[in-house]
Coordinates of N, CA and C in Angstrom, one line a residue:
Chain A
A1 N 117.8 41.5 -155.9 CA 117.0 40.5 -154.5 C 116.0 39.8 -155.0
Q2 N 115.4 38.8 -153.9 CA 114.3 38.1 -153.9 C 113.2 39.0 -153.7
R3 N 112.2 37.9 -154.1 CA 110.7 39.3 -153.9 C 109.5 37.8 -154.3
V4 N 108.9 38.6 -153.6 CA 107.9 37.6 -153.2 C 105.8 38.4 -153.7
T5 N 105.5 37.3 -154.2 CA 104.6 38.5 -154.5 C 103.3 38.0 -154.6
Q6 N 101.9 38.5 -153.9 CA 100.9 38.2 -154.1 C 99.7 39.0 -154.7
P7 N 98.8 38.6 -155.5 CA 98.1 39.9 -156.1 C 96.9 40.2 -155.4
E8 N 96.6 39.5 -154.6 CA 95.0 39.4 -154.1 C 95.2 39.8 -153.1
K9 N 94.7 41.4 -152.4 CA 95.3 40.7 -151.0 C 93.7 40.1 -150.1
L10 N 92.5 40.7 -151.2 CA 91.4 39.7 -150.4 C 90.8 38.7 -151.6
L11 N 90.6 37.6 -150.8 CA 89.4 36.6 -151.7 C 88.8 35.9 -151.2
S12 N 87.3 36.1 -151.1 CA 86.6 36.1 -151.1 C 85.9 34.5 -151.7
V13 N 85.2 33.8 -150.9 CA 84.6 33.1 -152.3 C 83.3 32.7 -150.8
F14 N 82.8 31.5 -151.6 CA 82.0 30.2 -150.9 C 81.8 29.3 -150.9
K15 N 81.6 29.2 -149.2 CA 81.5 27.8 -148.6 C 81.9 26.7 -150.2
G16 N 82.6 25.4 -150.3 CA 82.6 24.4 -151.5 C 83.1 24.9 -152.4
A17 N 83.5 26.0 -152.7 CA 83.9 26.6 -153.5 C 85.4 26.2 -154.0
P18 N 86.2 25.6 -154.9 CA 87.6 25.9 -155.0 C 88.1 26.9 -154.8
V19 N 89.2 26.7 -154.3 CA 90.3 28.3 -153.8 C 91.5 28.1 -154.3
E20 N 91.9 29.0 -155.2 CA 93.1 29.6 -155.3 C 93.8 30.9 -155.4
L21 N 95.1 30.7 -154.7 CA 96.0 32.3 -153.6 C 97.2 31.9 -154.6
K22 N 97.0 33.0 -155.2 CA 97.9 32.8 -156.0 C 99.1 33.6 -154.8
C23 N 101.0 33.0 -156.1 CA 101.9 33.7 -155.0 C 103.0 33.5 -156.5
N24 N 103.4 34.4 -156.9 CA 104.9 34.9 -157.8 C 105.9 34.9 -157.2
Y25 N 107.1 34.7 -157.7 CA 108.1 34.7 -157.0 C 109.7 35.8 -158.2
S26 N 110.0 35.8 -157.5 CA 111.7 36.3 -158.6 C 112.4 36.4 -158.4
Y27 N 113.2 35.1 -158.9 CA 114.4 34.7 -158.3 C 115.5 33.7 -158.9
S28 N 116.7 33.9 -159.1 CA 117.5 32.9 -160.6 C 117.7 32.1 -160.3
G29 N 117.8 32.2 -159.0 CA 118.5 29.9 -158.3 C 116.8 29.4 -158.2
S30 N 117.3 28.6 -156.8 CA 117.0 27.8 -157.1 C 116.4 27.4 -155.6
P31 N 115.1 28.2 -155.3 CA 114.3 28.1 -154.1 C 113.6 27.4 -153.5
E32 N 113.3 28.1 -152.5 CA 112.7 26.7 -151.5 C 111.4 27.4 -151.5
L33 N 110.5 27.1 -151.5 CA 108.7 28.1 -151.0 C 108.0 27.2 -149.9
F34 N 107.1 28.6 -149.1 CA 106.5 28.4 -148.4 C 105.0 28.7 -148.2
W35 N 103.9 28.4 -147.3 CA 102.8 28.8 -147.3 C 102.8 28.5 -145.8
Y36 N 102.4 29.7 -145.0 CA 102.0 29.8 -143.5 C 100.7 30.3 -143.8
V37 N 100.3 30.2 -142.4 CA 98.5 30.5 -142.4 C 98.8 31.1 -141.2
Q38 N 97.6 32.3 -140.9 CA 97.5 32.9 -139.8 C 95.6 32.9 -139.1
Y39 N 95.5 32.4 -138.4 CA 94.4 32.2 -138.5 C 94.0 33.1 -137.3
S40 N 92.3 33.7 -136.7 CA 91.9 34.4 -136.4 C 92.7 34.9 -134.6
R41 N 93.6 35.3 -134.5 CA 94.3 35.6 -132.6 C 95.4 34.2 -132.6
Q42 N 95.7 33.9 -133.9 CA 96.8 32.4 -133.4 C 98.1 33.2 -133.7
R43 N 99.4 32.5 -133.8 CA 100.1 32.9 -134.4 C 100.2 32.3 -136.0
L44 N 101.3 33.0 -136.6 CA 101.4 32.4 -137.8 C 102.5 31.2 -137.7
Q45 N 101.7 30.2 -138.7 CA 102.5 28.8 -138.5 C 102.4 28.6 -140.0
L46 N 103.5 27.2 -140.3 CA 103.7 26.6 -141.7 C 102.7 25.8 -142.3
L47 N 101.9 26.0 -143.1 CA 101.0 25.1 -144.1 C 101.5 24.3 -144.8
L48 N 102.5 24.2 -145.8 CA 103.5 23.5 -146.3 C 104.2 24.3 -146.1
R49 N 105.0 23.4 -147.8 CA 106.3 23.6 -148.2 C 106.3 23.3 -149.6
H50 N 107.2 23.3 -150.2 CA 107.2 22.8 -151.7 C 108.0 21.5 -152.1
I51 N 108.9 21.7 -151.0 CA 109.3 20.6 -150.9 C 108.8 19.2 -150.4
S52 N 107.7 18.8 -149.1 CA 107.1 18.0 -148.8 C 105.8 17.4 -150.0
R53 N 105.5 18.1 -150.8 CA 105.1 18.2 -152.1 C 103.2 17.0 -151.3
E54 N 103.3 17.5 -150.1 CA 101.9 17.3 -149.4 C 100.6 17.9 -149.4
S55 N 99.7 17.3 -149.8 CA 98.5 18.2 -148.7 C 98.7 18.3 -146.9
I56 N 97.7 19.7 -147.0 CA 97.4 20.0 -145.4 C 96.2 20.2 -145.6
K57 N 95.3 19.9 -144.7 CA 94.3 20.4 -144.5 C 93.2 20.7 -145.2
G58 N 93.9 19.5 -146.6 CA 93.5 19.8 -148.5 C 94.2 21.1 -149.0
F59 N 94.9 21.1 -148.4 CA 95.5 22.7 -149.7 C 97.0 21.6 -150.3
T60 N 97.2 22.3 -151.1 CA 98.2 22.0 -152.2 C 99.0 22.6 -152.4
A61 N 99.7 22.8 -153.0 CA 101.1 23.8 -153.8 C 102.2 23.4 -155.2
D62 N 101.8 24.2 -156.0 CA 103.0 22.7 -156.6 C 103.3 23.6 -157.2
L63 N 105.1 23.9 -156.8 CA 105.8 24.9 -157.8 C 105.6 25.2 -159.5
N64 N 106.2 26.2 -160.0 CA 106.3 25.8 -160.8 C 107.5 26.7 -161.8
K65 N 108.3 26.4 -161.9 CA 109.5 27.4 -162.0 C 109.7 28.1 -163.3
G66 N 108.9 26.9 -163.9 CA 109.1 28.6 -165.7 C 107.9 29.5 -165.3
E67 N 106.7 29.1 -164.4 CA 106.0 30.6 -164.4 C 106.3 31.3 -163.3
T68 N 107.4 31.1 -162.1 CA 108.3 31.2 -161.3 C 106.9 31.8 -160.4
S69 N 106.1 30.4 -160.2 CA 104.9 29.8 -159.0 C 104.6 29.0 -158.3
F70 N 103.9 29.7 -157.6 CA 103.3 28.3 -156.1 C 102.3 28.6 -155.7
H71 N 101.4 28.6 -156.3 CA 99.6 28.6 -156.3 C 99.7 28.0 -155.0
L72 N 98.5 28.3 -154.3 CA 98.0 27.6 -153.5 C 96.9 27.1 -153.7
K73 N 96.0 26.0 -153.6 CA 95.1 25.4 -153.7 C 93.4 24.7 -153.3
K74 N 92.4 24.5 -152.9 CA 92.0 23.7 -152.2 C 90.8 23.2 -153.1
P75 N 90.1 22.2 -153.6 CA 88.7 22.1 -154.3 C 87.9 22.6 -153.3
F76 N 87.6 22.4 -152.3 CA 86.1 23.2 -151.9 C 86.9 23.4 -150.4
A77 N 86.5 24.9 -150.4 CA 86.5 26.1 -149.5 C 85.4 25.3 -148.3
Q78 N 86.2 25.6 -147.0 CA 85.6 25.4 -145.5 C 85.8 27.0 -145.0
E79 N 85.0 27.3 -144.2 CA 85.1 27.9 -143.4 C 85.8 28.4 -142.4
E80 N 86.0 27.6 -142.0 CA 87.3 27.3 -141.3 C 89.2 27.0 -141.6
D81 N 88.4 28.2 -142.9 CA 89.8 28.1 -143.8 C 89.9 30.0 -143.7
S82 N 89.6 30.8 -143.5 CA 89.4 31.7 -143.2 C 90.5 31.9 -142.7
A83 N 91.1 32.8 -143.6 CA 92.3 33.0 -142.7 C 93.4 34.1 -143.6
M84 N 94.6 34.7 -142.8 CA 95.4 35.7 -143.2 C 97.0 34.3 -144.1
Y85 N 96.9 34.1 -145.6 CA 98.0 33.2 -146.0 C 98.6 34.1 -146.8
Y86 N 99.8 33.3 -146.3 CA 101.6 33.9 -146.7 C 102.5 33.3 -147.1
C87 N 102.6 33.5 -149.0 CA 103.5 32.7 -149.5 C 105.3 33.2 -149.4
A88 N 106.6 32.3 -148.9 CA 107.3 32.9 -147.9 C 108.3 31.9 -149.3
L89 N 109.5 33.0 -149.3 CA 110.5 32.1 -150.2 C 111.8 32.5 -148.8
S90 N 112.6 31.2 -149.7 CA 113.9 30.9 -148.7 C 114.8 30.9 -149.5
I91 N 116.3 31.5 -149.8 CA 117.4 31.4 -150.3 C 118.7 30.7 -150.1
N92 N 118.8 30.9 -148.8 CA 120.1 30.3 -147.8 C 119.2 28.6 -147.7
N93 N 121.2 28.0 -147.7 CA 121.2 26.8 -147.6 C 120.1 26.5 -145.8
A94 N 120.1 27.2 -144.6 CA 120.0 26.9 -143.6 C 118.4 27.3 -143.5
G95 N 118.2 27.7 -144.7 CA 116.9 28.2 -145.2 C 115.5 29.1 -143.9
N96 N 116.2 29.4 -142.7 CA 115.6 30.0 -141.8 C 115.4 31.5 -142.2
M97 N 116.2 31.5 -142.9 CA 116.0 33.2 -143.3 C 114.5 33.7 -144.7
L98 N 113.7 34.4 -144.1 CA 112.5 33.7 -145.3 C 111.8 34.9 -145.3
T99 N 111.8 35.4 -147.1 CA 110.8 36.6 -147.7 C 109.4 36.0 -147.9
F100 N 109.0 36.7 -146.8 CA 107.1 37.4 -147.0 C 106.9 37.5 -148.1
G101 N 105.8 37.2 -149.4 CA 104.6 38.0 -150.1 C 103.7 39.1 -149.0
G102 N 102.9 39.7 -149.3 CA 101.9 40.6 -148.6 C 101.3 39.7 -147.7
G103 N 100.9 39.0 -148.8 CA 99.6 37.9 -147.9 C 98.5 38.6 -148.3
T104 N 97.3 37.1 -148.4 CA 95.8 37.0 -149.2 C 95.2 37.4 -148.1
R105 N 94.2 37.9 -147.8 CA 93.1 37.3 -146.6 C 91.8 36.5 -147.7
L106 N 91.9 35.1 -147.3 CA 90.9 34.4 -147.6 C 89.6 34.6 -146.9
M107 N 88.8 34.7 -147.2 CA 87.0 34.7 -146.4 C 86.2 33.9 -146.8
V108 N 85.7 33.0 -146.2 CA 84.6 32.0 -147.2 C 83.5 32.0 -146.5
K109 N 83.3 32.2 -146.8 CA 80.9 32.4 -146.5 C 80.5 31.1 -147.0
P110 N 79.8 31.5 -146.0 CA 78.6 30.5 -145.4 C 77.6 30.1 -146.8
Chain B
E1 N 108.0 20.9 -126.4 CA 107.9 22.4 -127.0 C 108.1 22.8 -127.6
A2 N 108.5 23.4 -129.0 CA 109.0 24.5 -129.2 C 108.3 25.6 -128.7
Q3 N 108.6 26.6 -128.0 CA 108.0 28.0 -127.6 C 108.0 29.1 -128.1
V4 N 107.7 30.6 -128.5 CA 108.4 31.2 -128.7 C 107.9 32.9 -128.2
T5 N 107.8 33.6 -127.0 CA 106.7 33.9 -126.4 C 107.6 35.2 -126.3
Q6 N 106.5 35.9 -126.3 CA 106.7 37.7 -126.7 C 105.8 38.0 -125.4
N7 N 106.8 39.3 -125.2 CA 105.6 40.0 -124.3 C 106.1 41.8 -124.7
P8 N 105.0 42.5 -124.2 CA 103.5 42.1 -123.7 C 102.7 42.2 -125.0
R9 N 101.6 41.1 -125.2 CA 100.8 41.3 -126.4 C 100.4 42.2 -126.5
Y10 N 99.8 42.9 -125.7 CA 99.5 44.5 -125.9 C 100.0 45.7 -125.5
L11 N 100.3 47.0 -126.2 CA 101.1 47.6 -125.7 C 100.8 49.1 -126.5
I12 N 100.3 50.2 -125.8 CA 99.7 51.3 -125.9 C 100.6 52.7 -125.8
T13 N 101.6 53.3 -125.8 CA 102.3 54.3 -125.5 C 102.1 55.3 -126.1
V14 N 102.8 56.2 -126.0 CA 102.6 57.7 -126.2 C 104.3 57.7 -127.2
T15 N 103.6 58.8 -128.1 CA 105.2 59.0 -129.3 C 107.2 59.4 -128.0
G16 N 107.8 58.8 -128.0 CA 109.1 59.4 -127.5 C 109.5 58.6 -126.4
K17 N 109.1 58.2 -125.7 CA 108.3 57.3 -124.8 C 109.2 55.5 -124.8
K18 N 110.9 55.5 -124.7 CA 110.9 54.3 -124.6 C 110.3 53.1 -124.6
L19 N 110.8 52.2 -125.2 CA 109.6 50.7 -125.1 C 110.7 49.7 -125.3
T20 N 110.6 49.0 -124.6 CA 110.9 47.1 -125.3 C 110.0 46.7 -125.3
V21 N 110.1 45.4 -126.1 CA 109.9 43.6 -126.3 C 110.3 42.5 -126.1
T22 N 109.6 42.1 -125.6 CA 111.1 41.2 -125.2 C 110.3 39.7 -125.7
C23 N 111.3 39.2 -126.6 CA 111.3 37.6 -126.6 C 112.2 36.3 -126.5
S24 N 111.7 35.2 -125.9 CA 112.5 34.6 -125.7 C 112.0 32.8 -126.4
Q25 N 113.0 32.0 -126.2 CA 112.8 30.9 -127.2 C 113.3 30.0 -127.0
N26 N 113.0 28.6 -125.8 CA 113.0 27.5 -125.6 C 113.6 26.5 -126.9
M27 N 114.2 26.9 -128.1 CA 114.9 25.7 -129.1 C 115.9 25.7 -129.4
N28 N 116.9 26.6 -127.9 CA 118.5 26.4 -128.0 C 119.0 26.6 -129.7
H29 N 118.0 27.4 -129.9 CA 119.0 27.4 -131.5 C 119.2 28.7 -131.7
E30 N 120.4 28.8 -132.3 CA 121.0 30.3 -133.0 C 120.0 31.3 -133.2
Y31 N 119.2 31.2 -134.2 CA 118.6 32.1 -135.3 C 117.5 32.7 -134.7
M32 N 117.1 34.0 -135.0 CA 115.6 34.1 -134.7 C 115.6 36.0 -135.3
S33 N 114.1 36.0 -135.2 CA 114.2 36.9 -136.3 C 112.9 38.2 -135.4
W34 N 113.0 39.5 -136.1 CA 111.9 40.3 -135.5 C 111.0 40.7 -137.4
Y35 N 109.7 40.9 -136.8 CA 109.1 40.7 -138.2 C 108.0 41.9 -137.7
R36 N 107.3 42.8 -138.8 CA 106.5 43.3 -138.1 C 105.9 43.5 -139.8
Q37 N 104.4 43.4 -139.4 CA 103.1 42.9 -139.6 C 101.9 44.0 -139.8
D38 N 101.9 44.5 -141.3 CA 100.9 45.6 -141.6 C 100.4 45.1 -142.5
P39 N 99.0 45.7 -142.4 CA 97.9 45.5 -143.7 C 98.4 45.3 -144.9
G40 N 98.4 45.6 -146.2 CA 98.5 45.8 -147.5 C 99.8 46.0 -147.3
L41 N 100.8 45.2 -146.7 CA 102.5 45.3 -146.7 C 102.7 44.1 -146.3
G42 N 102.4 43.2 -145.4 CA 102.8 41.7 -144.7 C 103.4 42.1 -143.8
L43 N 103.9 40.9 -144.2 CA 105.6 40.7 -142.6 C 106.3 41.4 -143.2
R44 N 106.9 42.3 -142.5 CA 108.9 42.7 -143.4 C 109.6 42.6 -141.9
Q45 N 110.9 42.2 -142.4 CA 111.8 41.6 -141.2 C 112.6 43.1 -140.7
I46 N 112.7 43.3 -139.7 CA 113.2 44.5 -138.9 C 114.8 44.3 -139.0
Y47 N 114.6 43.5 -138.3 CA 116.2 42.7 -137.4 C 116.3 41.4 -137.6
Y48 N 117.4 40.5 -138.3 CA 117.4 39.3 -137.5 C 118.8 39.1 -137.2
S49 N 119.1 37.7 -136.0 CA 120.7 37.2 -135.2 C 120.6 36.3 -135.7
M50 N 121.9 35.8 -135.5 CA 122.3 34.3 -136.5 C 122.9 34.1 -134.8
N51 N 122.9 34.4 -134.4 CA 123.6 34.2 -133.1 C 124.0 34.8 -131.6
V52 N 124.6 34.6 -130.6 CA 125.0 36.2 -130.0 C 125.5 36.6 -130.4
E53 N 125.3 37.6 -130.3 CA 126.4 38.7 -130.1 C 126.4 39.1 -132.1
V54 N 125.2 38.7 -132.9 CA 125.4 38.8 -133.7 C 124.0 39.2 -134.4
T55 N 124.0 40.8 -135.0 CA 122.9 41.0 -135.4 C 123.2 42.2 -137.0
D56 N 121.3 41.4 -137.6 CA 121.6 42.3 -139.3 C 120.6 42.8 -139.1
K57 N 120.6 43.9 -140.0 CA 119.6 45.0 -140.4 C 118.5 43.7 -141.4
G58 N 117.2 43.6 -140.7 CA 115.9 43.2 -142.3 C 116.2 44.1 -143.2
D59 N 115.2 44.3 -143.4 CA 114.0 45.6 -144.8 C 113.8 46.6 -144.3
V60 N 113.2 46.8 -142.9 CA 112.6 47.8 -142.5 C 113.8 47.9 -141.2
P61 N 114.4 48.5 -140.6 CA 115.3 48.1 -139.2 C 115.2 49.9 -138.6
E62 N 114.8 50.9 -139.3 CA 115.3 52.2 -138.6 C 114.1 52.8 -137.6
G63 N 114.8 53.1 -137.2 CA 113.7 53.3 -135.5 C 113.7 52.4 -135.0
Y64 N 114.4 51.4 -135.1 CA 114.7 49.9 -134.0 C 116.2 49.2 -133.5
K65 N 116.2 49.3 -132.1 CA 117.9 48.4 -132.3 C 117.1 47.0 -131.7
V66 N 118.0 45.9 -131.6 CA 118.2 45.1 -130.9 C 119.6 44.5 -130.5
S67 N 119.4 43.2 -128.9 CA 119.8 43.0 -128.7 C 120.4 41.2 -128.8
R68 N 121.7 41.3 -128.8 CA 121.6 39.4 -128.6 C 122.7 39.3 -127.5
K69 N 122.5 38.7 -125.7 CA 123.6 39.1 -125.0 C 123.3 37.6 -125.0
E70 N 122.3 36.5 -125.0 CA 122.7 35.8 -125.4 C 121.5 34.8 -125.8
K71 N 121.6 33.4 -125.9 CA 120.5 32.9 -126.8 C 119.7 32.8 -127.1
R72 N 118.8 32.6 -126.2 CA 117.4 32.7 -125.6 C 116.3 33.6 -125.5
N73 N 117.4 35.0 -125.9 CA 116.2 36.5 -125.8 C 116.6 36.7 -126.8
F74 N 116.2 37.5 -127.7 CA 115.9 38.4 -128.2 C 115.6 39.9 -128.6
P75 N 115.9 40.4 -127.4 CA 114.3 42.3 -127.1 C 114.4 43.2 -128.5
L76 N 113.4 43.1 -128.8 CA 113.3 44.5 -129.9 C 113.1 45.9 -128.8
I77 N 114.1 47.0 -129.3 CA 114.0 48.0 -128.7 C 113.2 49.7 -129.4
L78 N 112.6 50.0 -128.9 CA 112.2 51.2 -129.7 C 112.4 52.5 -129.1
E79 N 113.7 53.2 -129.3 CA 114.5 54.3 -128.1 C 113.0 55.3 -128.1
S80 N 112.6 56.0 -130.3 CA 111.4 56.6 -129.1 C 110.9 56.2 -130.3
P81 N 110.0 56.0 -130.1 CA 108.8 55.4 -131.0 C 107.8 56.8 -131.6
S82 N 107.5 56.0 -132.6 CA 106.9 57.1 -133.5 C 105.1 55.8 -133.7
P83 N 104.6 57.2 -133.8 CA 102.9 56.5 -134.1 C 102.9 55.2 -135.4
N84 N 104.1 56.3 -136.5 CA 104.4 55.0 -138.4 C 105.1 53.7 -137.4
Q85 N 105.1 53.5 -136.5 CA 105.8 52.1 -135.8 C 103.9 51.5 -135.5
T86 N 103.6 51.8 -135.3 CA 102.1 51.7 -134.6 C 102.0 50.0 -135.5
S87 N 102.2 49.2 -135.5 CA 101.8 47.4 -136.2 C 101.8 46.3 -134.5
L88 N 101.4 45.6 -135.6 CA 102.3 44.3 -135.2 C 103.3 43.5 -134.7
Y89 N 103.7 43.3 -134.0 CA 105.2 42.0 -134.2 C 105.6 40.8 -134.0
F90 N 106.3 40.6 -134.8 CA 106.0 39.1 -134.4 C 107.8 38.5 -134.1
C91 N 108.2 37.8 -133.3 CA 108.9 37.6 -133.6 C 109.2 35.5 -133.7
A92 N 110.6 34.8 -134.2 CA 110.5 33.9 -135.3 C 111.5 33.0 -134.6
G93 N 111.7 32.3 -134.0 CA 113.5 31.2 -133.9 C 113.1 30.6 -135.0
Y94 N 113.9 29.6 -134.9 CA 114.0 28.6 -136.1 C 113.9 26.9 -135.1
P95 N 113.2 26.0 -134.9 CA 113.5 24.9 -134.7 C 113.7 23.8 -134.8
R96 N 114.5 23.0 -134.1 CA 115.1 22.4 -134.5 C 114.6 20.8 -134.9
D97 N 113.5 20.5 -134.5 CA 113.1 19.7 -134.5 C 111.8 18.8 -135.5
T98 N 111.4 20.0 -136.1 CA 110.8 20.4 -137.4 C 110.5 20.8 -138.7
D99 N 109.8 20.6 -139.9 CA 109.8 20.9 -140.8 C 109.0 22.8 -140.5
E100 N 109.3 23.3 -139.7 CA 108.1 24.9 -139.0 C 109.0 25.5 -139.4
K101 N 110.1 25.5 -140.0 CA 110.9 26.3 -140.9 C 111.4 28.0 -139.5
L102 N 110.3 28.8 -139.4 CA 110.6 29.7 -138.6 C 109.1 29.6 -137.7
F103 N 109.5 30.0 -136.6 CA 108.7 29.3 -135.2 C 108.4 30.8 -135.0
F104 N 106.7 30.9 -134.8 CA 106.4 32.9 -134.7 C 105.9 32.6 -133.2
G105 N 106.6 33.7 -132.5 CA 105.3 33.8 -131.4 C 104.4 34.4 -131.3
S106 N 103.2 34.7 -130.7 CA 102.1 35.4 -130.8 C 101.5 36.1 -130.9
G107 N 102.4 37.5 -130.8 CA 102.4 38.4 -131.4 C 102.2 39.7 -130.7
T108 N 102.9 40.6 -131.2 CA 102.7 41.5 -129.8 C 101.9 43.2 -130.8
Q109 N 100.5 43.3 -130.2 CA 100.1 45.1 -130.5 C 100.4 45.7 -130.4
L110 N 101.2 46.7 -130.7 CA 101.8 48.0 -130.7 C 100.8 49.3 -130.8
S111 N 100.6 50.2 -130.4 CA 99.8 51.6 -130.6 C 100.5 52.7 -130.4
V112 N 100.8 53.2 -131.0 CA 102.2 54.4 -130.0 C 101.2 55.8 -130.5
L113 N 100.1 56.5 -129.9 CA 99.5 57.9 -130.1 C 100.6 59.1 -130.2

């Protein structure tokens, strides 16, 4: 069965520092990977997906099949980036069934 | 605009008192799902539905029921709630025309005393 692991439950950085939220997955096939974000008192929403290969709000994530990782990075963290971040994996063709990691809370201090 | 509406947003109840959390979507899509969110455990899928009258267990279905009598609604039923079901619950649907993949509702915070 597929599995998503986010090793850090909490990541605290200062404003302007680089950020890397780790995500590792286990799946023998070719999954589709996502990052979801949940800001305080808001719904969970899609941040980015690996097939888009785009930068959203300064965040990027590269799928590394050799290391089975999909780490989320941002060179300069902002206070408004403080949120809960979830890495997720989809294995079905419809892509609508997701397996989530345990989540990482990012706190960006002024 | 894609919407997934959950009600209520907050609910406090007592052990054993049956409750229903409603979920309604306007995306006209077949797929809907319920998740619970717990500190340190992240999001875990409770049940999902691929179409009307088709429901399947997710990772943590014990103590929950769902029904899918019509496409837009997917209520979550707790027949006899227990304190370990105190959690934040999210309903999600699969929107047609975006890259959202899963579109989540705003959540229902349930406390079982």
